Structure formats: structure tokens, C-alpha cells
Amino acid sequence: GAVVSQHPSWVICKSGTSVKIECRSLDFQATTMFWYRQFPKQSLMLMATSNEGSKATYEQGVEKDKFLINHASLTLSTLTVTSAHPEDSSFYICSARRTGGISEAFFGQGTRLTVV
Amino acid sequence: KQEVTQIPAALSVPEGENLVLNCSFTDSAIYNLQWFRQDPGKGLTSLLLIQSSQREQTSGRLNASLDKSSGRSTLYIAASQPGDSATYLCAVRRVAGNMLTFGGGTRLMVKP
């Protein structure tokens, strides 16, 4: 299967600072990547769809000024949590789908964000 | 709006048992359905992908079926092992659009 690498796997930051999470498709090109958030013992909730070379599409209720998404190339999307607060602490997971192909989704290993 | 439900939410079985995890969805207009495995604190590993035109997919001890008209999919795990302990998630992709809608997951514990 295709490999999606997410970095960092965990991060602790102070309230008010910004944190950037990277999502890379290592062996395929991904026109579209997806960012999810997962609370403990809950399922994944889609935050936004990241499209290469254009603006991300955010789901209802997700603050686009707080969760900045950049998809500058076919292999890299970044999620920046700006002015982080403790309630932003969560598990963030990215997903990438091959350009073309059978549309199977591949996921990164996730990033555990803790805001103190 | 598509809703995906997984039953049971948690399951504990002794090693060696065959088991079935259920997934149901409200809108049958799906493009495909995917089963994932998630270990604690980890990302998702794709197990099986079933296209809307397919009835089932098999990989090793895993078999997933799809009945699109009734909005159901099952994941069958044969001869369960302690290493199968994880959360299993099903997700459907809409015909229009690229997003996946996830079920709540089934937390499986296989006891030695």
C-alpha cells in the first residue's frame, strides 16, 4: 500500500503558540488530502479537504483562520494550529488519496497535540 | 446526510473465535466502503476496500461484504488472535465528493 507520513507524531506546546503538522505522501502523488480530528474513544471527524494549489474546503464549524491548511505540492499538505488553546488538544490525522487510481484512502500515523 | 453506525461498539472474545463486525449506512449512494484498523494512539491502517459494484473482498483471515441496497457491510475475522485487538472503523465515500464518513468504530479485545 501507499505510504503517508505525518510529522511530528506528538507535540506539546504552550497556549498562544502555533504548531505546524506536516502530511507527506511518500510514494505517490495526492491532488487531495484530508485532515481529521479525533477525540479520545471517538471516531474521526473531517476538518477540511486540502486541494493542491488552491484553497482548502473547511467543514461546517471548523475555524479556517485557526486551522490554516496549505497544500503547496502534490506530496505535501500542512496544518497549522494558530494561537493554540488547551481545547485544541486532540489527535490529528491526515489522509491522502492517489491522483487517479481506485480512490483508496491512506492515512498518516497521526499527531497527538497537547496544549498546556 | 450520510450516517454510519457500527455495532457493537465494543467486543471481547477468547482467542480462536470467528467474529463479525457490523457497519450500516443510511445513504446507499456510495462510491466505495473501506474498513480500517486503528491501534491506540496510532493512525489508520487500510484493511479492505470494496467498490460499490463489488459484493465482497478478502485478505487473509479477513472478509468484508457489502450489501449496498440494504446499507450494510460486515467484516468477518476468522480464527481471531490477540494481535487482532484494535479498533475497527468502517468508512463510506459518497458518489459526489471525496470525503469519507466514518462510523464510531468497534473496539475489539481478543483474550489469550
Coordinates of C-alpha atoms in Angstrom, one line a residue:
Chain A
G1 CA 0.0 0.0 0.0
A2 CA 0.9 3.6 -0.3
V3 CA 2.7 5.4 2.5
V4 CA 1.6 8.6 4.1
S5 CA 4.0 10.1 6.6
Q6 CA 2.8 12.6 9.3
H7 CA 5.2 14.7 11.4
P8 CA 5.5 15.2 14.3
S9 CA 3.9 12.2 15.9
W10 CA 3.4 14.1 19.1
V11 CA 3.9 17.7 20.2
I12 CA 3.4 19.7 23.4
C13 CA 3.1 23.5 23.1
K14 CA 2.2 26.4 25.3
S15 CA -1.1 28.2 25.0
G16 CA -1.0 31.0 22.4
T17 CA 1.7 29.5 20.2
S18 CA 1.3 28.0 16.8
V19 CA 2.0 24.4 15.8
K20 CA 2.6 23.1 12.3
I21 CA 1.8 19.5 11.3
E22 CA 3.1 18.0 8.0
C23 CA 1.5 15.3 5.9
R24 CA 3.5 13.8 3.1
S25 CA 2.6 11.2 0.6
L26 CA 6.0 9.4 0.2
D27 CA 5.5 7.2 -2.9
F28 CA 2.5 8.7 -4.8
Q29 CA 1.0 12.0 -5.8
A30 CA -2.0 13.3 -4.0
T31 CA -4.1 16.0 -5.5
T32 CA -6.3 15.9 -2.5
M33 CA -5.5 15.4 1.2
F34 CA -7.9 15.4 4.1
W35 CA -7.4 16.5 7.7
Y36 CA -9.3 14.8 10.5
R37 CA -9.6 15.3 14.2
Q38 CA -10.2 12.6 16.7
F39 CA -11.2 12.9 20.4
P40 CA -10.5 10.1 22.8
K41 CA -12.6 7.0 22.1
Q42 CA -14.4 8.8 19.4
S43 CA -14.4 8.4 15.6
L44 CA -12.7 10.7 13.1
M45 CA -14.3 14.0 12.2
L46 CA -13.3 15.6 8.9
M47 CA -12.0 19.1 9.4
A48 CA -11.1 20.1 5.9
T49 CA -10.2 19.0 2.4
S50 CA -6.9 20.2 1.1
N51 CA -6.5 20.7 -2.6
E52 CA -3.1 21.1 -4.3
G53 CA -2.7 24.7 -5.5
S54 CA -6.0 26.0 -4.2
K55 CA -7.7 26.9 -1.0
A56 CA -8.9 24.3 1.4
T57 CA -12.5 23.5 1.9
Y58 CA -13.5 23.5 5.5
E59 CA -16.3 21.6 7.2
Q60 CA -19.0 23.5 9.0
G61 CA -17.9 24.6 12.4
V62 CA -14.2 24.5 11.7
E63 CA -12.5 27.9 12.0
K64 CA -10.4 28.3 8.9
D65 CA -8.4 31.2 10.5
K66 CA -7.4 29.0 13.4
F67 CA -6.6 25.8 11.4
L68 CA -4.6 27.0 8.4
I69 CA -4.1 24.5 5.6
N70 CA -1.5 24.7 2.9
H71 CA -1.2 22.2 0.0
A72 CA 1.7 23.6 -1.9
S73 CA 2.7 20.4 -3.8
L74 CA 1.3 17.1 -4.8
T75 CA 3.1 15.4 -1.9
L76 CA 2.8 17.8 1.0
S77 CA 0.0 19.4 3.0
T78 CA 0.4 21.2 6.2
L79 CA -2.0 22.0 9.0
T80 CA -1.1 24.9 11.3
V81 CA -3.0 25.3 14.5
T82 CA -2.7 29.0 15.3
S83 CA -2.9 30.6 18.8
A84 CA -3.4 27.1 20.3
H85 CA -5.6 26.7 23.4
P86 CA -6.0 23.6 25.6
E87 CA -9.3 22.7 23.9
D88 CA -7.3 22.2 20.7
S89 CA -5.6 19.3 22.3
S90 CA -6.5 16.3 20.2
F91 CA -5.3 13.6 17.8
Y92 CA -5.0 15.0 14.3
I93 CA -4.8 12.6 11.3
C94 CA -4.2 13.3 7.7
S95 CA -5.3 11.2 4.7
A96 CA -4.2 11.2 1.1
R97 CA -5.8 9.7 -2.0
R98 CA -3.8 8.9 -5.1
T99 CA -4.3 11.1 -8.1
G100 CA -6.3 8.7 -10.3
G101 CA -6.4 5.1 -9.3
I102 CA -9.2 3.4 -7.3
S103 CA -9.6 6.1 -4.7
E104 CA -8.4 4.1 -1.8
A105 CA -7.6 6.4 1.2
F106 CA -4.3 6.1 3.0
F107 CA -3.7 7.6 6.4
G108 CA -0.8 9.1 8.3
Q109 CA 0.1 7.8 11.7
G110 CA -1.4 10.8 13.4
T111 CA -0.2 13.7 15.6
R112 CA -1.0 13.9 19.3
L113 CA -1.2 17.6 20.1
T114 CA -1.2 18.7 23.8
V115 CA -1.6 22.4 24.6
V116 CA -0.6 23.4 28.1
Chain B
K1 CA -26.6 13.5 5.3
Q2 CA -24.8 10.1 5.4
E3 CA -24.7 8.5 8.8
V4 CA -22.6 5.4 9.5
T5 CA -23.2 3.2 12.5
Q6 CA -21.1 0.4 13.8
I7 CA -22.3 -2.4 16.1
P8 CA -21.2 -3.5 18.6
A9 CA -19.2 -0.6 20.0
A10 CA -17.0 -3.0 21.9
L11 CA -16.4 -6.7 21.8
S12 CA -14.3 -9.1 23.9
V13 CA -13.8 -12.6 22.7
P14 CA -11.4 -15.5 23.5
E15 CA -8.7 -16.3 21.1
G16 CA -9.7 -18.5 18.2
E17 CA -13.2 -17.4 17.8
N18 CA -14.7 -16.3 14.5
L19 CA -16.4 -12.9 14.7
V20 CA -18.4 -10.4 12.7
L21 CA -18.3 -6.7 13.0
N22 CA -21.3 -4.7 11.5
C23 CA -21.5 -1.4 9.7
S24 CA -24.6 0.2 8.4
F25 CA -25.1 3.4 6.4
T26 CA -28.2 5.5 5.7
D27 CA -27.5 6.6 2.1
S28 CA -26.9 3.7 -0.3
A29 CA -25.5 6.1 -3.0
I30 CA -21.9 5.3 -2.1
Y31 CA -18.8 5.0 -4.3
N32 CA -16.9 2.6 -2.0
L33 CA -16.6 1.4 1.5
Q34 CA -13.4 0.9 3.4
W35 CA -12.5 -1.0 6.6
F36 CA -9.7 0.3 8.7
R37 CA -7.8 -0.8 11.8
Q38 CA -6.6 1.7 14.4
D39 CA -4.3 0.8 17.3
P40 CA -4.3 3.0 20.4
G41 CA -2.6 6.4 19.7
K42 CA -1.9 5.4 16.1
G43 CA -3.2 6.2 12.6
L44 CA -5.4 4.1 10.5
T45 CA -4.3 1.1 8.5
S46 CA -6.5 0.2 5.5
L47 CA -7.7 -3.4 5.6
L48 CA -10.1 -3.8 2.8
L49 CA -11.7 -1.6 0.1
I50 CA -15.0 -2.6 -1.5
Q51 CA -16.2 -0.7 -4.6
S52 CA -19.9 -0.1 -4.9
S53 CA -20.1 -2.7 -7.7
Q54 CA -18.5 -5.4 -5.6
R55 CA -20.1 -7.8 -3.0
E56 CA -17.0 -8.8 -1.0
Q57 CA -13.3 -8.6 -0.6
T58 CA -10.9 -11.0 1.2
S59 CA -7.5 -10.6 2.6
G60 CA -6.0 -13.4 4.7
R61 CA -8.3 -14.0 7.7
L62 CA -10.4 -11.0 6.8
N63 CA -13.5 -11.0 4.7
A64 CA -15.7 -7.9 4.1
S65 CA -19.1 -8.0 2.4
L66 CA -21.2 -5.2 1.1
D67 CA -24.9 -5.1 0.5
K68 CA -25.4 -1.6 -0.8
S69 CA -29.2 -1.8 -1.2
S70 CA -29.7 -2.5 2.4
G71 CA -26.9 -0.2 3.5
R72 CA -24.8 -2.8 5.3
S73 CA -21.3 -4.1 5.4
T74 CA -19.8 -6.8 7.6
L75 CA -16.2 -7.5 8.5
Y76 CA -15.6 -11.2 9.2
I77 CA -12.4 -12.1 11.2
A78 CA -11.6 -15.8 11.2
A79 CA -9.7 -17.5 14.0
S80 CA -9.1 -14.3 16.0
Q81 CA -5.8 -13.7 17.6
P82 CA -4.7 -11.4 20.4
G83 CA -2.8 -9.3 17.8
D84 CA -6.2 -8.5 16.3
S85 CA -7.1 -6.4 19.3
A86 CA -7.7 -2.9 18.0
T87 CA -10.5 -0.5 17.0
Y88 CA -12.0 -1.3 13.6
L89 CA -13.6 1.6 11.7
C90 CA -15.7 1.5 8.6
A91 CA -16.0 4.5 6.3
V92 CA -18.0 5.2 3.2
R93 CA -17.2 7.5 0.3
R94 CA -20.1 9.4 -1.3
V95 CA -20.6 9.3 -5.0
A96 CA -20.5 13.0 -5.2
G97 CA -17.4 14.3 -3.4
N98 CA -14.3 12.8 -2.0
M99 CA -14.9 12.8 1.7
L100 CA -15.1 9.7 3.9
T101 CA -17.8 9.4 6.5
F102 CA -16.7 7.2 9.4
G103 CA -18.6 5.0 11.8
G104 CA -17.9 5.2 15.5
G105 CA -15.8 2.1 15.5
T106 CA -15.8 -1.3 17.2
R107 CA -13.2 -1.8 19.9
L108 CA -12.1 -5.4 19.8
M109 CA -10.3 -7.3 22.5
V110 CA -9.1 -10.8 21.8
K111 CA -8.1 -12.6 25.0
P112 CA -5.3 -15.2 25.0

